[in-house]
């Protein structure tokens, strides 16, 4: 039996656009989690180094310009989840379209991986 997981895209983001990208993703109910501060990571600095290194070496020099960029995971919010159904194609399209708008400042491959679930805090209003 497969452990519970969350589908994510693993990306490298130019720190200069990190906040802007996060806001753009949020408008499509997509969540940006810098690896270093993700709630599922115990040793943020080490995991950040490992993910960045893995991404850079897998591209054999093509992404060397992003060697100091922030590795992050992009996950899908509640809008995209329908019980145990797979993510709809429109979720993938929203993700790739947003990342494409930042192509000069983001490095990614068009595929998803899995990480343990990251819970987004829910804001509660007083009744």
mmCIF file of C-alpha atoms in Angstrom:
data_model
loop_
_atom_site.group_PDB
_atom_site.id
_atom_site.type_symbol
_atom_site.label_atom_id
_atom_site.label_comp_id
_atom_site.label_asym_id
_atom_site.label_seq_id
_atom_site.Cartn_x
_atom_site.Cartn_y
_atom_site.Cartn_z
ATOM 1 C CA UNK A 1 0.000 0.000 0.000
ATOM 2 C CA UNK A 2 1.342 3.413 -0.969
ATOM 3 C CA UNK A 3 1.823 5.969 1.788
ATOM 4 C CA UNK A 4 -0.273 9.135 1.613
ATOM 5 C CA UNK A 5 1.408 11.714 -0.598
ATOM 6 C CA UNK A 6 0.904 15.038 -2.272
ATOM 7 C CA UNK A 7 1.640 15.600 -5.953
ATOM 8 C CA UNK A 8 4.131 18.424 -6.455
ATOM 9 C CA UNK A 9 6.307 19.969 -9.110
ATOM 10 C CA UNK A 10 9.891 20.491 -7.976
ATOM 11 C CA UNK A 11 11.271 23.798 -9.227
ATOM 12 C CA UNK A 12 14.222 26.144 -8.880
ATOM 13 C CA UNK A 13 13.143 29.768 -8.447
ATOM 14 C CA UNK A 14 15.175 32.949 -8.802
ATOM 15 C CA UNK A 15 14.949 34.557 -5.334
ATOM 16 C CA UNK A 16 14.180 37.913 -6.987
ATOM 17 C CA UNK A 17 10.757 36.625 -8.130
ATOM 18 C CA UNK A 18 9.942 34.163 -5.349
ATOM 19 C CA UNK A 19 7.213 36.307 -3.762
ATOM 20 C CA UNK A 20 5.698 37.317 -7.116
ATOM 21 C CA UNK A 21 5.593 33.694 -8.264
ATOM 22 C CA UNK A 22 4.000 32.624 -4.995
ATOM 23 C CA UNK A 23 1.222 35.207 -5.431
ATOM 24 C CA UNK A 24 0.659 34.182 -9.054
ATOM 25 C CA UNK A 25 0.386 30.534 -8.036
ATOM 26 C CA UNK A 26 -1.971 31.345 -5.161
ATOM 27 C CA UNK A 27 -4.430 32.944 -7.575
ATOM 28 C CA UNK A 28 -4.847 29.478 -9.133
ATOM 29 C CA UNK A 29 -5.005 27.679 -5.749
ATOM 30 C CA UNK A 30 -1.458 26.374 -6.111
ATOM 31 C CA UNK A 31 0.920 26.432 -3.151
ATOM 32 C CA UNK A 32 4.643 27.227 -3.223
ATOM 33 C CA UNK A 33 6.727 25.595 -0.502
ATOM 34 C CA UNK A 34 10.427 26.537 -0.398
ATOM 35 C CA UNK A 35 12.114 23.258 0.529
ATOM 36 C CA UNK A 36 14.110 24.839 3.355
ATOM 37 C CA UNK A 37 10.954 25.907 5.227
ATOM 38 C CA UNK A 38 8.448 23.260 4.099
ATOM 39 C CA UNK A 39 6.530 21.816 7.054
ATOM 40 C CA UNK A 40 7.562 18.232 6.197
ATOM 41 C CA UNK A 41 11.317 18.955 6.254
ATOM 42 C CA UNK A 42 13.330 18.408 9.444
ATOM 43 C CA UNK A 43 16.748 19.664 8.297
ATOM 44 C CA UNK A 44 15.875 22.454 5.872
ATOM 45 C CA UNK A 45 19.378 23.519 4.907
ATOM 46 C CA UNK A 46 20.482 19.978 4.141
ATOM 47 C CA UNK A 47 17.329 19.052 2.211
ATOM 48 C CA UNK A 48 17.508 22.309 0.239
ATOM 49 C CA UNK A 49 21.105 21.507 -0.738
ATOM 50 C CA UNK A 50 20.170 17.944 -1.741
ATOM 51 C CA UNK A 51 17.194 18.951 -3.882
ATOM 52 C CA UNK A 52 19.095 21.796 -5.578
ATOM 53 C CA UNK A 53 22.055 19.532 -6.324
ATOM 54 C CA UNK A 54 19.831 16.772 -7.691
ATOM 55 C CA UNK A 55 18.035 19.210 -10.003
ATOM 56 C CA UNK A 56 21.241 20.831 -11.248
ATOM 57 C CA UNK A 57 23.155 17.608 -11.870
ATOM 58 C CA UNK A 58 20.196 16.012 -13.654
ATOM 59 C CA UNK A 59 20.394 18.787 -16.263
ATOM 60 C CA UNK A 60 24.128 18.326 -16.926
ATOM 61 C CA UNK A 61 25.037 21.987 -16.965
ATOM 62 C CA UNK A 62 21.918 23.401 -18.653
ATOM 63 C CA UNK A 63 20.670 24.942 -15.404
ATOM 64 C CA UNK A 64 24.005 26.143 -14.005
ATOM 65 C CA UNK A 65 22.650 29.719 -14.077
ATOM 66 C CA UNK A 66 20.239 28.630 -11.334
ATOM 67 C CA UNK A 67 22.908 27.279 -8.954
ATOM 68 C CA UNK A 68 21.986 29.805 -6.234
ATOM 69 C CA UNK A 69 18.216 29.693 -6.756
ATOM 70 C CA UNK A 70 15.639 28.462 -4.261
ATOM 71 C CA UNK A 71 14.421 24.874 -4.632
ATOM 72 C CA UNK A 72 10.687 24.654 -3.967
ATOM 73 C CA UNK A 73 7.719 22.357 -4.299
ATOM 74 C CA UNK A 74 4.489 23.516 -5.899
ATOM 75 C CA UNK A 75 1.392 21.667 -4.742
ATOM 76 C CA UNK A 76 -2.300 21.781 -5.546
ATOM 77 C CA UNK A 77 -4.944 23.358 -3.296
ATOM 78 C CA UNK A 78 -8.399 22.069 -2.409
ATOM 79 C CA UNK A 79 -9.951 23.449 -5.599
ATOM 80 C CA UNK A 80 -8.128 20.758 -7.574
ATOM 81 C CA UNK A 81 -8.902 17.756 -5.354
ATOM 82 C CA UNK A 82 -12.053 15.688 -5.744
ATOM 83 C CA UNK A 83 -11.865 12.847 -3.245
ATOM 84 C CA UNK A 84 -9.562 10.086 -4.413
ATOM 85 C CA UNK A 85 -9.819 11.091 -8.071
ATOM 86 C CA UNK A 86 -6.565 11.919 -9.896
ATOM 87 C CA UNK A 87 -5.756 15.571 -10.437
ATOM 88 C CA UNK A 88 -7.700 16.932 -13.401
ATOM 89 C CA UNK A 89 -5.762 17.936 -16.487
ATOM 90 C CA UNK A 90 -6.836 21.543 -15.876
ATOM 91 C CA UNK A 91 -4.764 21.515 -12.661
ATOM 92 C CA UNK A 92 -1.657 20.550 -14.630
ATOM 93 C CA UNK A 93 -2.445 23.213 -17.230
ATOM 94 C CA UNK A 94 -2.801 25.927 -14.566
ATOM 95 C CA UNK A 95 0.523 24.934 -13.019
ATOM 96 C CA UNK A 96 2.511 24.778 -16.258
ATOM 97 C CA UNK A 97 0.962 28.003 -17.600
ATOM 98 C CA UNK A 98 1.919 29.921 -14.454
ATOM 99 C CA UNK A 99 5.462 28.533 -14.439
ATOM 100 C CA UNK A 100 5.794 29.314 -18.160
ATOM 101 C CA UNK A 101 5.002 32.989 -17.434
ATOM 102 C CA UNK A 102 8.098 33.014 -15.208
ATOM 103 C CA UNK A 103 10.270 30.922 -17.532
ATOM 104 C CA UNK A 104 13.232 33.298 -17.319
ATOM 105 C CA UNK A 105 13.266 32.906 -13.535
ATOM 106 C CA UNK A 106 12.141 29.313 -12.969
ATOM 107 C CA UNK A 107 13.674 25.980 -13.922
ATOM 108 C CA UNK A 108 11.437 22.912 -13.946
ATOM 109 C CA UNK A 109 10.537 19.747 -15.773
ATOM 110 C CA UNK A 110 6.938 19.046 -16.746
ATOM 111 C CA UNK A 111 6.385 16.189 -14.347
ATOM 112 C CA UNK A 112 5.112 15.694 -10.849
ATOM 113 C CA UNK A 113 6.665 13.903 -7.928
ATOM 114 C CA UNK A 114 5.289 13.009 -4.546
ATOM 115 C CA UNK A 115 6.063 14.232 -1.035
ATOM 116 C CA UNK A 116 4.342 13.562 2.290
ATOM 117 C CA UNK A 117 1.194 15.708 2.633
ATOM 118 C CA UNK A 118 1.767 19.347 3.584
ATOM 119 C CA UNK A 119 -1.188 20.802 5.381
ATOM 120 C CA UNK A 120 -2.175 24.374 4.595
ATOM 121 C CA UNK A 121 -3.373 26.220 7.718
ATOM 122 C CA UNK A 122 -7.063 27.033 7.491
ATOM 123 C CA UNK A 123 -8.145 30.440 8.719
ATOM 124 C CA UNK A 124 -11.036 30.255 11.139
ATOM 125 C CA UNK A 125 -13.498 33.090 11.633
ATOM 126 C CA UNK A 126 -15.293 33.816 14.895
ATOM 127 C CA UNK A 127 -18.992 33.060 14.786
#
